[in-house]
Amino acid sequence: MSTVVVTRLIDAPVAAVWSVFTDLNRRREWLTAVTRVEVRSHGPFGAGTVWRETRGMADGGEVTEEFRVRECEVPEKFVVTSPGIGADYRMTYSFVPVMSGRHRGGTMVTVKQDGSATAPAARILGLIFGGLAAETAEGALRRDLDDLAAVA
């Protein structure tokens, strides 16, 4: 199992940051790595929401993943899961208002990604390439939060 945590200060109020991040229909407009989003559920963002997201890869290919919201506490946090090939992922997004100091009124966004191997081969590869995979995941999460900060 690997865990990656990324935190980013965004100079916008929690409500604005939450609104941008959870508007799945506009996600492709501001996430630079995302090429396609398909919302697979109806109704407002919350527990049970499902979407598929296609991202460009460094090698020029694409990967499509499906995400399902497991928990949602508007506008404080939500948890999504995504079954992968040989591994499952759980990501917890937290949105905390900055109450004092120079960035008062801003939002501290933290994403914690936990990955666990589901296939024997993935466990072995995780031992060998785990650090590289964690660095790749951290870079992608950091880029997503930078994109969010730019639009929020």
Protein backbone atom coordinates (compact mmCIF):
# COMPACT_ATOMS: atom_id res chain seq x y z
CA MET A 1 0.00 0.00 0.00
CA SER A 2 1.27 3.47 -0.83
CA THR A 3 0.08 6.84 0.41
CA VAL A 4 0.66 10.23 -1.20
CA VAL A 5 -0.44 13.51 0.39
CA VAL A 6 -0.42 16.91 -1.34
CA THR A 7 -1.56 20.22 0.17
CA ARG A 8 -2.08 23.55 -1.62
CA LEU A 9 -3.19 26.96 -0.42
CA ILE A 10 -5.76 28.55 -2.73
CA ASP A 11 -6.55 32.25 -2.40
CA ALA A 12 -10.31 31.82 -2.72
CA PRO A 13 -13.06 31.01 -0.21
CA VAL A 14 -14.01 27.39 0.47
CA ALA A 15 -17.41 27.74 -1.25
CA ALA A 16 -15.80 28.94 -4.49
CA VAL A 17 -13.11 26.24 -4.45
CA TRP A 18 -15.66 23.51 -3.69
CA SER A 19 -17.97 24.76 -6.44
CA VAL A 20 -15.25 24.65 -9.08
CA PHE A 21 -13.81 21.31 -7.99
CA THR A 22 -17.15 19.48 -7.83
CA ASP A 23 -18.61 20.85 -11.08
CA LEU A 24 -17.93 17.70 -13.08
CA ASN A 25 -19.42 19.06 -16.31
CA ARG A 26 -16.79 21.83 -16.46
CA ARG A 27 -13.84 19.76 -15.15
CA ARG A 28 -12.26 19.32 -18.57
CA GLU A 29 -12.16 23.11 -19.01
CA TRP A 30 -9.71 23.71 -16.16
CA LEU A 31 -7.83 20.44 -15.55
CA THR A 32 -4.96 20.60 -18.03
CA ALA A 33 -4.28 16.84 -18.01
CA VAL A 34 -7.93 15.87 -18.60
CA THR A 35 -9.12 15.33 -22.16
CA ARG A 36 -12.62 13.94 -21.51
CA VAL A 37 -15.14 13.67 -18.65
CA GLU A 38 -18.28 11.53 -18.74
CA VAL A 39 -20.67 11.99 -15.82
CA ARG A 40 -22.41 8.65 -15.25
CA SER A 41 -24.83 9.62 -12.48
CA HIS A 42 -27.58 12.21 -12.10
CA GLY A 43 -28.26 14.83 -9.48
CA PRO A 44 -26.00 17.02 -7.38
CA PHE A 45 -22.43 16.07 -6.46
CA GLY A 46 -22.47 13.81 -3.40
CA ALA A 47 -22.20 10.23 -2.18
CA GLY A 48 -22.98 7.95 -5.11
CA THR A 49 -21.80 10.36 -7.83
CA VAL A 50 -19.89 8.52 -10.56
CA TRP A 51 -17.81 9.85 -13.44
CA ARG A 52 -15.17 8.68 -15.90
CA GLU A 53 -12.17 10.84 -16.61
CA THR A 54 -9.64 10.45 -19.43
CA ARG A 55 -6.17 11.92 -18.95
CA GLY A 56 -3.22 12.33 -21.25
CA MET A 57 -0.11 10.39 -20.25
CA ALA A 58 3.53 11.44 -20.50
CA ASP A 59 4.11 8.83 -23.23
CA GLY A 60 1.37 10.35 -25.41
CA GLY A 61 -1.24 7.72 -24.57
CA GLU A 62 -4.39 8.14 -22.54
CA VAL A 63 -5.85 6.44 -19.51
CA THR A 64 -9.50 6.42 -18.46
CA GLU A 65 -10.48 5.91 -14.84
CA GLU A 66 -13.86 5.72 -13.15
CA PHE A 67 -14.41 7.55 -9.87
CA ARG A 68 -17.18 7.02 -7.32
CA VAL A 69 -17.89 9.37 -4.43
CA ARG A 70 -18.12 7.23 -1.27
CA GLU A 71 -18.47 9.99 1.34
CA CYS A 72 -19.33 13.66 1.03
CA GLU A 73 -19.53 16.44 3.62
CA VAL A 74 -20.30 19.66 1.72
CA PRO A 75 -18.10 21.78 1.60
CA GLU A 76 -15.53 20.17 3.91
CA LYS A 77 -14.46 16.89 2.31
CA PHE A 78 -15.26 14.06 -0.01
CA VAL A 79 -13.82 10.61 -0.58
CA VAL A 80 -13.63 8.95 -4.00
CA THR A 81 -12.57 5.47 -4.96
CA SER A 82 -11.26 4.22 -8.27
CA PRO A 83 -10.58 0.63 -9.25
CA GLY A 84 -7.38 0.41 -11.25
CA ILE A 85 -5.61 -2.32 -13.17
CA GLY A 86 -4.02 -4.39 -10.40
CA ALA A 87 -4.59 -1.68 -7.78
CA ASP A 88 -7.44 0.21 -6.14
CA TYR A 89 -7.25 3.86 -5.12
CA ARG A 90 -8.99 5.92 -2.45
CA MET A 91 -8.61 9.70 -2.47
CA THR A 92 -9.74 11.99 0.32
CA TYR A 93 -10.09 15.69 -0.53
CA SER A 94 -10.30 18.18 2.36
CA PHE A 95 -11.20 21.87 2.08
CA VAL A 96 -10.28 23.91 5.18
CA PRO A 97 -10.89 27.67 5.46
CA VAL A 98 -7.90 29.82 6.42
CA MET A 99 -9.13 31.83 9.40
CA SER A 100 -6.21 34.13 10.15
CA GLY A 101 -3.03 35.59 8.80
CA ARG A 102 -2.07 36.87 5.42
CA HIS A 103 -4.15 34.27 3.54
CA ARG A 104 -7.29 34.73 5.63
CA GLY A 105 -10.34 33.89 3.55
CA GLY A 106 -8.42 31.37 1.47
CA THR A 107 -8.71 27.59 1.41
CA MET A 108 -6.21 24.90 2.30
CA VAL A 109 -6.89 21.93 0.04
CA THR A 110 -5.37 18.55 0.90
CA VAL A 111 -5.65 15.36 -1.10
CA LYS A 112 -4.57 12.04 0.34
CA GLN A 113 -4.32 9.14 -2.10
CA ASP A 114 -4.07 5.59 -0.79
CA GLY A 115 -3.31 2.84 -3.26
CA SER A 116 -3.46 -0.87 -2.62
CA ALA A 117 -2.44 -3.69 -4.92
CA THR A 118 -5.21 -6.12 -5.83
CA ALA A 119 -3.20 -8.55 -7.95
CA PRO A 120 -0.05 -10.50 -7.03
CA ALA A 121 1.93 -9.07 -9.95
CA ALA A 122 0.99 -5.54 -8.88
CA ARG A 123 2.33 -6.23 -5.38
CA ILE A 124 5.69 -7.28 -6.79
CA LEU A 125 5.84 -4.30 -9.16
CA GLY A 126 4.87 -2.04 -6.25
CA LEU A 127 7.90 -3.21 -4.33
CA ILE A 128 10.17 -2.51 -7.28
CA PHE A 129 8.62 0.69 -8.67
CA GLY A 130 6.65 1.99 -5.68
CA GLY A 131 8.74 5.15 -5.24
CA LEU A 132 8.44 6.09 -8.90
CA ALA A 133 4.68 5.51 -8.87
CA ALA A 134 4.32 7.66 -5.75
CA GLU A 135 6.32 10.48 -7.37
CA THR A 136 4.18 10.26 -10.50
CA ALA A 137 0.94 10.34 -8.46
CA GLU A 138 2.22 13.26 -6.39
CA GLY A 139 3.08 15.23 -9.52
CA ALA A 140 -0.36 14.62 -11.02
CA LEU A 141 -2.17 15.60 -7.81
CA ARG A 142 0.00 18.72 -7.43
CA ARG A 143 -0.75 19.73 -11.05
CA ASP A 144 -4.50 19.26 -10.44
CA LEU A 145 -4.38 21.52 -7.36
CA ASP A 146 -2.32 24.12 -9.26
CA ASP A 147 -4.97 24.07 -12.02
CA LEU A 148 -7.68 24.49 -9.38
CA ALA A 149 -5.86 27.44 -7.82
CA ALA A 150 -5.55 29.11 -11.22
CA VAL A 151 -9.28 28.95 -11.92
CA ALA A 152 -10.76 29.39 -8.42
